PDB file of C-alpha atoms and ligand atoms in Angstrom:
ATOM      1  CA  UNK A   1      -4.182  16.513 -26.553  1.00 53.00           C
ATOM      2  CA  UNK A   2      -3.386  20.295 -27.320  1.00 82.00           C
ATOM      3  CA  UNK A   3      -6.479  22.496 -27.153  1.00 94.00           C
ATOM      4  CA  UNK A   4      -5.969  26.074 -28.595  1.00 93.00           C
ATOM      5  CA  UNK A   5      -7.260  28.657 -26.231  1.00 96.00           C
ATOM      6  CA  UNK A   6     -10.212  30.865 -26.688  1.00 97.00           C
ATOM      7  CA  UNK A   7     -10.472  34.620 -25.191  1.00 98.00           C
ATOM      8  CA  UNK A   8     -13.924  35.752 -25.755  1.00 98.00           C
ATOM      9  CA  UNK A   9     -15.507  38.983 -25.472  1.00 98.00           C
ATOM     10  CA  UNK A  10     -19.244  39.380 -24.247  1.00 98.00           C
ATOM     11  CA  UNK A  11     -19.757  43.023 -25.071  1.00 98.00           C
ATOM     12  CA  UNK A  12     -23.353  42.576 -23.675  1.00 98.00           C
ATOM     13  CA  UNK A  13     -25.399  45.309 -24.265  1.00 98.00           C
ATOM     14  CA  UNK A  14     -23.059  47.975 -23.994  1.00 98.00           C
ATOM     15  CA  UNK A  15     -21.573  50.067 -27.272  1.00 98.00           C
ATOM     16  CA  UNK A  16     -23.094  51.819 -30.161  1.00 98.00           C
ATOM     17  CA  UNK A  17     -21.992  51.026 -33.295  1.00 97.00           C
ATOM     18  CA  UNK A  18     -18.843  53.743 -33.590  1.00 96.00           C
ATOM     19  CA  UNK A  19     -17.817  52.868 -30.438  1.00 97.00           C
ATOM     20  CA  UNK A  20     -17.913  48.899 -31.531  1.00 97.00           C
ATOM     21  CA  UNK A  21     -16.013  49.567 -34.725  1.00 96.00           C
ATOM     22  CA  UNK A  22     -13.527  51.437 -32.300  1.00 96.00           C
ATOM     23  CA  UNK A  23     -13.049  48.837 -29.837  1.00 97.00           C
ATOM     24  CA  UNK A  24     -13.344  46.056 -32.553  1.00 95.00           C
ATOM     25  CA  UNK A  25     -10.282  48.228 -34.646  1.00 93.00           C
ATOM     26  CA  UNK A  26      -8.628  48.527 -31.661  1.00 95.00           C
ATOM     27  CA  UNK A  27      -7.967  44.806 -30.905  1.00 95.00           C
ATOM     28  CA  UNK A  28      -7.468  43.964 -34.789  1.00 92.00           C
ATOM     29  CA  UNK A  29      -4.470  46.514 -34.628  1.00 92.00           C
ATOM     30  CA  UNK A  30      -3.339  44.316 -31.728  1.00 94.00           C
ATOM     31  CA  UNK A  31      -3.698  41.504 -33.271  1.00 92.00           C
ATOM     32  CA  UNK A  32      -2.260  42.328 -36.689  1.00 89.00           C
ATOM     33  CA  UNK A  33       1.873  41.796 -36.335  1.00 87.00           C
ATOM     34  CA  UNK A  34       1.084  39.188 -34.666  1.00 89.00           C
ATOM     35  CA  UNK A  35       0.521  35.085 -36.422  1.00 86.00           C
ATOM     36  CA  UNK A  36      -2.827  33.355 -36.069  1.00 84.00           C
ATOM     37  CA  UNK A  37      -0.637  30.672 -34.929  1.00 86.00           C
ATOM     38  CA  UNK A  38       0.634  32.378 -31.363  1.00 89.00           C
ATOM     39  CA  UNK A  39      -2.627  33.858 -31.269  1.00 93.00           C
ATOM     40  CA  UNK A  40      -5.544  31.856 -29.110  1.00 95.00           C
ATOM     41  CA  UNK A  41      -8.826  31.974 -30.624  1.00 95.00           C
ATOM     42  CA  UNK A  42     -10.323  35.277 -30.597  1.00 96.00           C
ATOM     43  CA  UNK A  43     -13.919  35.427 -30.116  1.00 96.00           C
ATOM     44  CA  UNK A  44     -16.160  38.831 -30.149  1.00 97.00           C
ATOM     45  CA  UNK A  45     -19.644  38.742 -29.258  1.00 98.00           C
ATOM     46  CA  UNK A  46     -21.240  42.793 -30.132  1.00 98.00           C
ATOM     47  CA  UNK A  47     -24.581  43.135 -30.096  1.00 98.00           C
ATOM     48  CA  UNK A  48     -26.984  42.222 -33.041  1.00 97.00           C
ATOM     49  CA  UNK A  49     -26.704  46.079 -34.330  1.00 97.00           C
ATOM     50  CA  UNK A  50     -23.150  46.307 -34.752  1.00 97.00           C
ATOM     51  CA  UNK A  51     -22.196  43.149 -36.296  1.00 96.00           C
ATOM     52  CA  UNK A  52     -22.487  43.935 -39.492  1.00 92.00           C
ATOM     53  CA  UNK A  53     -19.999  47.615 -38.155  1.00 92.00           C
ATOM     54  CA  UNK A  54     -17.559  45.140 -36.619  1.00 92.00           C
ATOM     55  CA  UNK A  55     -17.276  42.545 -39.801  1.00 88.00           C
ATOM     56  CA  UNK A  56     -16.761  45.619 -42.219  1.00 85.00           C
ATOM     57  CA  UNK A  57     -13.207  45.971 -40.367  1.00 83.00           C
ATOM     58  CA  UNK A  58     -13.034  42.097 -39.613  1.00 74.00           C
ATOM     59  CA  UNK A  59     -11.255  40.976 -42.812  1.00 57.00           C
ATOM     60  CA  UNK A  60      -9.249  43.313 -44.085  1.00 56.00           C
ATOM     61  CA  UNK A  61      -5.469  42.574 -42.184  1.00 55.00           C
ATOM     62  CA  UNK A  62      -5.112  39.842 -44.672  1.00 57.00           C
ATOM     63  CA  UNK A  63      -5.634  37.024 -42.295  1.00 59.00           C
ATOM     64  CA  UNK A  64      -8.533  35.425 -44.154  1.00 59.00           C
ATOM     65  CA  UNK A  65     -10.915  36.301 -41.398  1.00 63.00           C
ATOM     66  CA  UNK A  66      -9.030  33.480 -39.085  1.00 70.00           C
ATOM     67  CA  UNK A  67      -7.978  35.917 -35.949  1.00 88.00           C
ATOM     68  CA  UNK A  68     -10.710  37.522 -34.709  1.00 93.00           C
ATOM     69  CA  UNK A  69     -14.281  35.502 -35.342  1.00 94.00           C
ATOM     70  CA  UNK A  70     -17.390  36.914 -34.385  1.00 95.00           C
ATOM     71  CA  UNK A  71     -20.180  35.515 -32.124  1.00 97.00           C
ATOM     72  CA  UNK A  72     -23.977  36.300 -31.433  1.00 98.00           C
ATOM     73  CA  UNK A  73     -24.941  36.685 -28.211  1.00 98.00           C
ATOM     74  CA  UNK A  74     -27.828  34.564 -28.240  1.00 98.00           C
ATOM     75  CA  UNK A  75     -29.828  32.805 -31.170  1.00 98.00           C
ATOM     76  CA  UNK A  76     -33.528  31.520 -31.909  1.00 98.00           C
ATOM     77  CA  UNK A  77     -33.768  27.516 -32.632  1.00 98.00           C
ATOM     78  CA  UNK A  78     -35.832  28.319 -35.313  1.00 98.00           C
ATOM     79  CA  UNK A  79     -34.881  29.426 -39.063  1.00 97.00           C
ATOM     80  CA  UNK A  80     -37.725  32.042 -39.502  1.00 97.00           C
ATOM     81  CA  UNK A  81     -40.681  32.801 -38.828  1.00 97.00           C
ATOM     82  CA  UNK A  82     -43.475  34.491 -36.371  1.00 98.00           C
ATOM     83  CA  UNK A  83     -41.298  34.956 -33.163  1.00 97.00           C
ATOM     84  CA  UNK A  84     -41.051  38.765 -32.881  1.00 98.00           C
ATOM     85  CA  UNK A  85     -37.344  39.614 -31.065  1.00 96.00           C
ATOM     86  CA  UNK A  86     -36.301  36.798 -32.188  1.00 97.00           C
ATOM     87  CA  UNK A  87     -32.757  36.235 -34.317  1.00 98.00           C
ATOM     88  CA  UNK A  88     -32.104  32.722 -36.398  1.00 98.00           C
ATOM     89  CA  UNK A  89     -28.847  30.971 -36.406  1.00 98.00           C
ATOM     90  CA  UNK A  90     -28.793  31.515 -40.162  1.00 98.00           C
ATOM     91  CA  UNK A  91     -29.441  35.497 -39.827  1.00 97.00           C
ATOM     92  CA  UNK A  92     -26.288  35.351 -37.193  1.00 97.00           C
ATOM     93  CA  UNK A  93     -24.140  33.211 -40.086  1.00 96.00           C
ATOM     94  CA  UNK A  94     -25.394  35.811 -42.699  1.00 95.00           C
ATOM     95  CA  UNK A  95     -24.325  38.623 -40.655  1.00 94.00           C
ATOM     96  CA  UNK A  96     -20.667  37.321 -40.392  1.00 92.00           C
ATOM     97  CA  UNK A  97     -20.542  34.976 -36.825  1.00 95.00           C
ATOM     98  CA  UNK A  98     -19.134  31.434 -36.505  1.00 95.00           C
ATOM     99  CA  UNK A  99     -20.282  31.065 -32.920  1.00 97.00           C
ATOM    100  CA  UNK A 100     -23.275  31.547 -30.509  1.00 98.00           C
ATOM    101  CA  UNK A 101     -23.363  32.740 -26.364  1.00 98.00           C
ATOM    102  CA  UNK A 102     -26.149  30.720 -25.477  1.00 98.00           C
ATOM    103  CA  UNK A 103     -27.956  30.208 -22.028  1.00 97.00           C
ATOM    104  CA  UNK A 104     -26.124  33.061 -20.319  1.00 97.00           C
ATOM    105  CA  UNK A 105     -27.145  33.552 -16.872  1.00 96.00           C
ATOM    106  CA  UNK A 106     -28.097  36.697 -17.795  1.00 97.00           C
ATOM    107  CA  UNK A 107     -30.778  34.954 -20.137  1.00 97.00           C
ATOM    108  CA  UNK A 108     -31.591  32.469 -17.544  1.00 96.00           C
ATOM    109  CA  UNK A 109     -32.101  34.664 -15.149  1.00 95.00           C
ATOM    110  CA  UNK A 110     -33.904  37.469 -17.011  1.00 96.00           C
ATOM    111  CA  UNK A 111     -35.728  35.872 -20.017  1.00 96.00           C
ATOM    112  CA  UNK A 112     -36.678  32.322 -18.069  1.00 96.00           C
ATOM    113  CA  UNK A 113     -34.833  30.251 -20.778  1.00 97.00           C
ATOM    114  CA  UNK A 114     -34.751  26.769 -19.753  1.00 97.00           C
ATOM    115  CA  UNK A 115     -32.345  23.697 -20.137  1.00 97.00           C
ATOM    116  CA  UNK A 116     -34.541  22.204 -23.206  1.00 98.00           C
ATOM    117  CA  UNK A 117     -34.576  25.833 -24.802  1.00 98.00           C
ATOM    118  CA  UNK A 118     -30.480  26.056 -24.717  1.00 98.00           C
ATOM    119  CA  UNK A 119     -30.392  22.292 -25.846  1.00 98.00           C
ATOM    120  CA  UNK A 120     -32.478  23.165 -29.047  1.00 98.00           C
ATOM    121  CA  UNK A 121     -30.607  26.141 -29.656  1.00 98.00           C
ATOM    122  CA  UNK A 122     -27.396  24.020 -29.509  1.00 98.00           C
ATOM    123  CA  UNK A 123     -28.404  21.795 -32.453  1.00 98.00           C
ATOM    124  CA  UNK A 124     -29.864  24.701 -34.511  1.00 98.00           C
ATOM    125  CA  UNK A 125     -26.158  26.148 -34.540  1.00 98.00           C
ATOM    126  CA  UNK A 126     -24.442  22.773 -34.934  1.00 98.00           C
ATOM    127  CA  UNK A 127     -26.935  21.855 -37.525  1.00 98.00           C
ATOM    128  CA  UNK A 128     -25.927  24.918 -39.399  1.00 98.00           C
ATOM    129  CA  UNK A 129     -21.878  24.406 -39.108  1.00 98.00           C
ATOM    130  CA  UNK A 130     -21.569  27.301 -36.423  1.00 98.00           C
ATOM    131  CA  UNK A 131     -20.458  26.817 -32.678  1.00 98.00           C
ATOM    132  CA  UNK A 132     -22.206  26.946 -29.519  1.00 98.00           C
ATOM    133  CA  UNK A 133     -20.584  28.506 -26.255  1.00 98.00           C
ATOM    134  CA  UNK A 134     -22.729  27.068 -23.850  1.00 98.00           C
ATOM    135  CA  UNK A 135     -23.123  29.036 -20.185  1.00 98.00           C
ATOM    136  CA  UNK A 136     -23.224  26.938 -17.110  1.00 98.00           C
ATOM    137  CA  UNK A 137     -22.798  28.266 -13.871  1.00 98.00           C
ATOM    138  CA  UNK A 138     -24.188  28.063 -10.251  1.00 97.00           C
ATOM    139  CA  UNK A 139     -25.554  31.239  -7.930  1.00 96.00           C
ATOM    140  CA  UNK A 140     -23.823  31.725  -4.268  1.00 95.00           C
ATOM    141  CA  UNK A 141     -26.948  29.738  -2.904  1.00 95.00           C
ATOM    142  CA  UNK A 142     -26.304  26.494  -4.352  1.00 96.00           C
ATOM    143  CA  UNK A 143     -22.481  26.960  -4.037  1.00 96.00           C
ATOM    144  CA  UNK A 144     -23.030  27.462   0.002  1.00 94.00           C
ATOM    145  CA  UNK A 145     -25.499  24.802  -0.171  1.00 96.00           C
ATOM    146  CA  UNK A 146     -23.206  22.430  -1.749  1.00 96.00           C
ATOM    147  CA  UNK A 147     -24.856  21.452  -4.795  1.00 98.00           C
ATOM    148  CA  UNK A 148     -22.483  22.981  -6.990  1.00 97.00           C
ATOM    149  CA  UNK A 149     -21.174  20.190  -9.119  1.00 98.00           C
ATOM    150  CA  UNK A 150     -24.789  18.409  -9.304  1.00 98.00           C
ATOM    151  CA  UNK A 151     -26.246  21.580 -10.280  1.00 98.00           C
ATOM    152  CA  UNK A 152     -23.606  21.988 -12.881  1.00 98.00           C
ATOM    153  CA  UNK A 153     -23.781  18.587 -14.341  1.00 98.00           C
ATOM    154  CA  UNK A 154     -27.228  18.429 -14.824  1.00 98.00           C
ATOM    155  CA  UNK A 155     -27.069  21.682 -16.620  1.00 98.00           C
ATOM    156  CA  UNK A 156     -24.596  20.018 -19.384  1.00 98.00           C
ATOM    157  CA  UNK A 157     -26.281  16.664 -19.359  1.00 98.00           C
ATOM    158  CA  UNK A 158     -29.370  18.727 -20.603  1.00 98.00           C
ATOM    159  CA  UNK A 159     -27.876  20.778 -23.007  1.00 98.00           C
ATOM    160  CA  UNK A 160     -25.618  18.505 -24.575  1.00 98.00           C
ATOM    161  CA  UNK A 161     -28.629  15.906 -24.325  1.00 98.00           C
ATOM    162  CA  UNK A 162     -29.182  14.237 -27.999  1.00 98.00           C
ATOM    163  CA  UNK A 163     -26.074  15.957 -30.099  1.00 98.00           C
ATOM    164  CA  UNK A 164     -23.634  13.347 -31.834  1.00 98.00           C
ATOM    165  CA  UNK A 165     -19.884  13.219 -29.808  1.00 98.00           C
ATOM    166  CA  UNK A 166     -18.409  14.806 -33.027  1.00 98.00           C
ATOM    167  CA  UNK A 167     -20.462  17.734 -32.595  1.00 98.00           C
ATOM    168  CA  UNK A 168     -20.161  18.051 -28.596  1.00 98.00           C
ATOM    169  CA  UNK A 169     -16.040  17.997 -29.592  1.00 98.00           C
ATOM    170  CA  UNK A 170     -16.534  20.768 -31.807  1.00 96.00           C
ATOM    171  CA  UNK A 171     -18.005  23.063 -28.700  1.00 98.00           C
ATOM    172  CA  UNK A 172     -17.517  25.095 -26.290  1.00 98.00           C
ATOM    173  CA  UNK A 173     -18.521  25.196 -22.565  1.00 98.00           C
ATOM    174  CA  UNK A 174     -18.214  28.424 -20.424  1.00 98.00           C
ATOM    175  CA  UNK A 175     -18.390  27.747 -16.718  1.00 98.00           C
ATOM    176  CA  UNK A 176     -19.535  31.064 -15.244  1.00 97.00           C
ATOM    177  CA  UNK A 177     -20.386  31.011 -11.365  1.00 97.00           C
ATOM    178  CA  UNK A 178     -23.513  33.543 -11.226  1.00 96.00           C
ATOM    179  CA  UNK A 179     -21.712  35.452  -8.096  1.00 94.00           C
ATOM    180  CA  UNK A 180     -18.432  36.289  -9.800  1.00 94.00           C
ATOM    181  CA  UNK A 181     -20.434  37.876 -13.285  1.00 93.00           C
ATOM    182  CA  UNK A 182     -19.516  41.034 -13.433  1.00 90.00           C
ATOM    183  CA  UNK A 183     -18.846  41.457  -9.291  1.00 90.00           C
ATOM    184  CA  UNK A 184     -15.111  41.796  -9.295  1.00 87.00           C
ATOM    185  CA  UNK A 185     -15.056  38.658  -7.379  1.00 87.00           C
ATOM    186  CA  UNK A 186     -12.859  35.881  -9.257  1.00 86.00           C
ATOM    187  CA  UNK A 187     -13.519  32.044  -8.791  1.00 93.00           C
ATOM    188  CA  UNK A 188     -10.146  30.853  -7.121  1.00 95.00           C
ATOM    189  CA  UNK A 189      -7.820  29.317 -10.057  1.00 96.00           C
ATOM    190  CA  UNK A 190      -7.461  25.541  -8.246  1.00 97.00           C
ATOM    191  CA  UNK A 191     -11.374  25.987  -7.757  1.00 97.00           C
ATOM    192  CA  UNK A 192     -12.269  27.397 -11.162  1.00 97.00           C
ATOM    193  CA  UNK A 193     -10.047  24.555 -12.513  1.00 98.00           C
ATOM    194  CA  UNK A 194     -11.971  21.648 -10.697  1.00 98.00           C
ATOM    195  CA  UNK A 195     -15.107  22.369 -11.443  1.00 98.00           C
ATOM    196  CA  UNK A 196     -13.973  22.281 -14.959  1.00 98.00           C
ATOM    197  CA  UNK A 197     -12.382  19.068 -15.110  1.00 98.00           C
ATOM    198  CA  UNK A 198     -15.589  17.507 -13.162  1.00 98.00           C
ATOM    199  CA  UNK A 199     -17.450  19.623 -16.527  1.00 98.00           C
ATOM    200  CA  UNK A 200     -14.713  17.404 -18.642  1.00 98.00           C
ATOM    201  CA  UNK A 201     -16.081  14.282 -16.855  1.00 98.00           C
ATOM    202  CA  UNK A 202     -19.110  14.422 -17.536  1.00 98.00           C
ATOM    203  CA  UNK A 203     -19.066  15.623 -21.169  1.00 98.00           C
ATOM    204  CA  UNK A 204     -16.288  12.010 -20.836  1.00 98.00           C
ATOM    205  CA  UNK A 205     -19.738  10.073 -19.432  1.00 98.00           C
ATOM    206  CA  UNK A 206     -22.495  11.943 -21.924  1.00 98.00           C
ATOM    207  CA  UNK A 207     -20.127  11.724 -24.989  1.00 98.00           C
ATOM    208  CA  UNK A 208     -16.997   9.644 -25.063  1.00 98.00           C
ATOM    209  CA  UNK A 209     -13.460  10.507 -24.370  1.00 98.00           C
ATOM    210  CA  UNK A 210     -12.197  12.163 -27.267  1.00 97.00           C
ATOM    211  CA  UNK A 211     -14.865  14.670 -26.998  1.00 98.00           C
ATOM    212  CA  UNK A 212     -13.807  15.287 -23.500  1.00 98.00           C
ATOM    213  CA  UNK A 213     -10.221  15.962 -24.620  1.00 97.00           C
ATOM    214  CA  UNK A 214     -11.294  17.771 -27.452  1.00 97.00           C
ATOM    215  CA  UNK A 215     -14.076  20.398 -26.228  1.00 98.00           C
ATOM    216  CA  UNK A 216     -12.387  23.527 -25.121  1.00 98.00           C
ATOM    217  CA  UNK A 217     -14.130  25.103 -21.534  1.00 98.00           C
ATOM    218  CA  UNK A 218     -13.281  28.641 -20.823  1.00 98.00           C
ATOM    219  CA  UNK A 219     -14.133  29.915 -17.178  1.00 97.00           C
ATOM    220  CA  UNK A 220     -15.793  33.296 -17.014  1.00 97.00           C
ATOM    221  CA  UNK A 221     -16.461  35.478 -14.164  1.00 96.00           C
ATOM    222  CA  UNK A 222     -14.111  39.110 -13.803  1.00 94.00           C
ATOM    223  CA  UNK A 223     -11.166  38.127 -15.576  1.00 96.00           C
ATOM    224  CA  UNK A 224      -9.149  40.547 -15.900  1.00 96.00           C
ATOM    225  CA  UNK A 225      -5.408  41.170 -17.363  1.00 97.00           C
ATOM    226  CA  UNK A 226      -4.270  40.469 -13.459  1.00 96.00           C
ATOM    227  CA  UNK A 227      -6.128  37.019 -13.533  1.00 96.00           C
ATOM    228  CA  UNK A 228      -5.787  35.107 -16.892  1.00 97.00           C
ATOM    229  CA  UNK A 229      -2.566  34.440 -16.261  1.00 96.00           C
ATOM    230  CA  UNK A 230      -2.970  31.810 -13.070  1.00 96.00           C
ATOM    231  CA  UNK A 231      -6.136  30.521 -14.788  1.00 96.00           C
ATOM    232  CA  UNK A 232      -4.190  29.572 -17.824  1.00 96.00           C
ATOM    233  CA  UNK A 233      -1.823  27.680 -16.437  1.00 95.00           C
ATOM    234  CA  UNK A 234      -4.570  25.509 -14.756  1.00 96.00           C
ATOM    235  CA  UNK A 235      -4.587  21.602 -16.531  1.00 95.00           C
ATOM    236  CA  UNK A 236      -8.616  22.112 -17.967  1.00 97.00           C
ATOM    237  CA  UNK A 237      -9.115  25.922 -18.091  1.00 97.00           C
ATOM    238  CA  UNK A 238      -9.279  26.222 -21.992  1.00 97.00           C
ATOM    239  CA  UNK A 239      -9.921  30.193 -21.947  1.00 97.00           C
ATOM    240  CA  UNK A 240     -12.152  32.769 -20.859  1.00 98.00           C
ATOM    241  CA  UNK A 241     -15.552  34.613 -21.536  1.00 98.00           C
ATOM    242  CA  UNK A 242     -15.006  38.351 -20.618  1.00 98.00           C
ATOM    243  CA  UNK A 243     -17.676  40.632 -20.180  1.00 97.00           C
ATOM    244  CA  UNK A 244     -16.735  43.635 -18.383  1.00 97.00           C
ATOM    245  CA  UNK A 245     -12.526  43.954 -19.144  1.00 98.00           C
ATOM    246  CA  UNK A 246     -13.771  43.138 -22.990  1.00 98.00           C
ATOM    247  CA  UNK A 247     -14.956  46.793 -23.337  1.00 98.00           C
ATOM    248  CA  UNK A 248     -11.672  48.211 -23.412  1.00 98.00           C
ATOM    249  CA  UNK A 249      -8.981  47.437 -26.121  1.00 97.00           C
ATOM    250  CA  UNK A 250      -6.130  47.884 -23.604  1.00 97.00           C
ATOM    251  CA  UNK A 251      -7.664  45.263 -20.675  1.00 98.00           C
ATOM    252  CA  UNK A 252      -8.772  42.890 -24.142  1.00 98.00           C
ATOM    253  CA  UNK A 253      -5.505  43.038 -25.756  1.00 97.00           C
ATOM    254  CA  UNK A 254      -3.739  42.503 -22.061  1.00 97.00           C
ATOM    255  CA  UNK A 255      -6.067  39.680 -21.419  1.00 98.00           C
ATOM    256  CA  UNK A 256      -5.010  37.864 -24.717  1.00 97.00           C
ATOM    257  CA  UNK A 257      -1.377  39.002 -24.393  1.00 96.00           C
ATOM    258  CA  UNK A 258      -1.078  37.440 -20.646  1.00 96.00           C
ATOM    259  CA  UNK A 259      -2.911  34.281 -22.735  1.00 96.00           C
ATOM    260  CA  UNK A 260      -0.179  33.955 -25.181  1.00 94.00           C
ATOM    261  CA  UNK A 261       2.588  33.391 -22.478  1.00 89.00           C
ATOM    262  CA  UNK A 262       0.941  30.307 -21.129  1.00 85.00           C
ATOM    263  CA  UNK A 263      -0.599  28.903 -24.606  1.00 76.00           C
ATOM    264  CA  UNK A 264       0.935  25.331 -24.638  1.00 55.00           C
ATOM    265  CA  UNK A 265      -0.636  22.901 -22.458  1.00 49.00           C
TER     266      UNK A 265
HETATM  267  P1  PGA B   1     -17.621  39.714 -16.363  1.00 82.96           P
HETATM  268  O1  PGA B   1     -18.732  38.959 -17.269  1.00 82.96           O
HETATM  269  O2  PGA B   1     -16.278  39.404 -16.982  1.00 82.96           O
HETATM  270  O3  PGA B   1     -17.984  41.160 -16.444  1.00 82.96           O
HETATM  271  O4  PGA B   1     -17.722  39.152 -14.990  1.00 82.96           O
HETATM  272  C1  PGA B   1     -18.513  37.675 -17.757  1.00 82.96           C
HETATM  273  C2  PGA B   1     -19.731  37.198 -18.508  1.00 82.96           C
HETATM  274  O5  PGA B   1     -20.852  37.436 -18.068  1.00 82.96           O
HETATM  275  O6  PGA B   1     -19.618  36.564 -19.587  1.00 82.96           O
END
């Protein structure tokens, strides 16, 4: 089973719209001699004010749209309403993204969401043809306690918890330990890698084995252009989330070049 890779960018909130559109142009040049086909999935998450900035310049290379999608950064389960803040799956789809960031740490840490909040948020963007990154991760604590995998597991038991195995094999899982976001500390490769394929196992238990082989996991956690190499070429790293090297067209571009020379698994 061949899963294409995904590089995505978490821009965070970082850039004003004309520095966006400059980053954003900056990887479409990249990208733009070069086939969707060699190309891993490219995924940019900008923040709710510059997406519509960043999909005037998605579409125009004559690729249909197909190498660079766009992603929120986080969604609201609900399709309108009274939830001041708030942003609907179908607002994100209006505004041009086919995917969702959803339970960052950042958001678990900072704005208390929950398990059964990420889970509903899940369906609302499956139920609406879009697709869910979903965050996972543990902090140092756990790690050094050794509760890592349990930790983990129960974390994608709950947010995968009632969605049909087509739908789980259409998504995506980032595994993010909390203490390498945005430290400069990587997750060793071989460990990166196992925690992932124990993530593959239990998406095997929770929803059958072709979603297992079909659900692409990305690690995230400092990648940078000196990393994503080693990761690559590990069996069940699918990809990565960036976050800080995404805010730079030269360490983005790298990233997905140094992705292209290990792209068949
Ligand atoms: P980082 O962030 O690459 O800056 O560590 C990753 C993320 O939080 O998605």
């Amino acid at each position: 089973m061949s899963r294409k890779p995904i590089i995505a960018g978490n821009w965070k909130m970082n850039l004003l719209q004309s520095d966006a559109k400059a980053l954003f142009e900056g990887i479409k040049a990249f990208c733009a001699d070069k086939s969707a086909t060699v190309l891993p999935t490219i995924v940019i998450a900008p923040t709710f004010t510059s997406l519509s900035v960043v999909n005037s310049v998605k579409c125009d290379c004559g690729c249909g749209g197909t190498k660079i999608s766009v992603a929120g950064q986080n969604c609201h389960w609900e399709s309108s309403g009274a939830f001041t803040g708030e942003i609907s799956v179908e607002m994100l789809a209006d505004a041009g993204c086919s995917y969702v960031i959803i339970g960052h740490s950042e958001r678990r840490q900072y704005f208390s969401e929950t398990d059964e909040m990420i889970n509903k948020k899940a369906k609302a963007i499956l139920a609406k043809g879009l697709i869910p990154i979903i965050c996972c991760g543990e902090t140092l604590e756990q790690r050094e306690a050794g509760v890592t995998d349990s930790w983990i597991a129960g974390q994608i038991k709950a947010a995968l918890e009632g969605i049909s195995s087509e739908d789980v094999a259409k998504s995506v899982i980032a595994y993010e330990p909390i203490w390498a976001i945005g430290t400069g500390k990587t997750c060793d490769s071989d460990e990166a890698n196992r925690v992932i394929a124990m993530i593959r196992n239990v998406v095997k238990e929770v929803a059958g084995a072709s979603a297992a082989d079909s659900i692409r996991i990305l690690y995230g956690g400092s990648v940078k252009p000196s990393t994503i190499a080693e990761q690559m070429s590990k069996s069940d790293i699918d990809g990565a989330l960036v976050g800080g090297a995404s805010l730079k067209a030269e360490s983005f571009n790298q990233i997905i070049e140094n992705t292209m020379t290990v792209m068949v698994k």
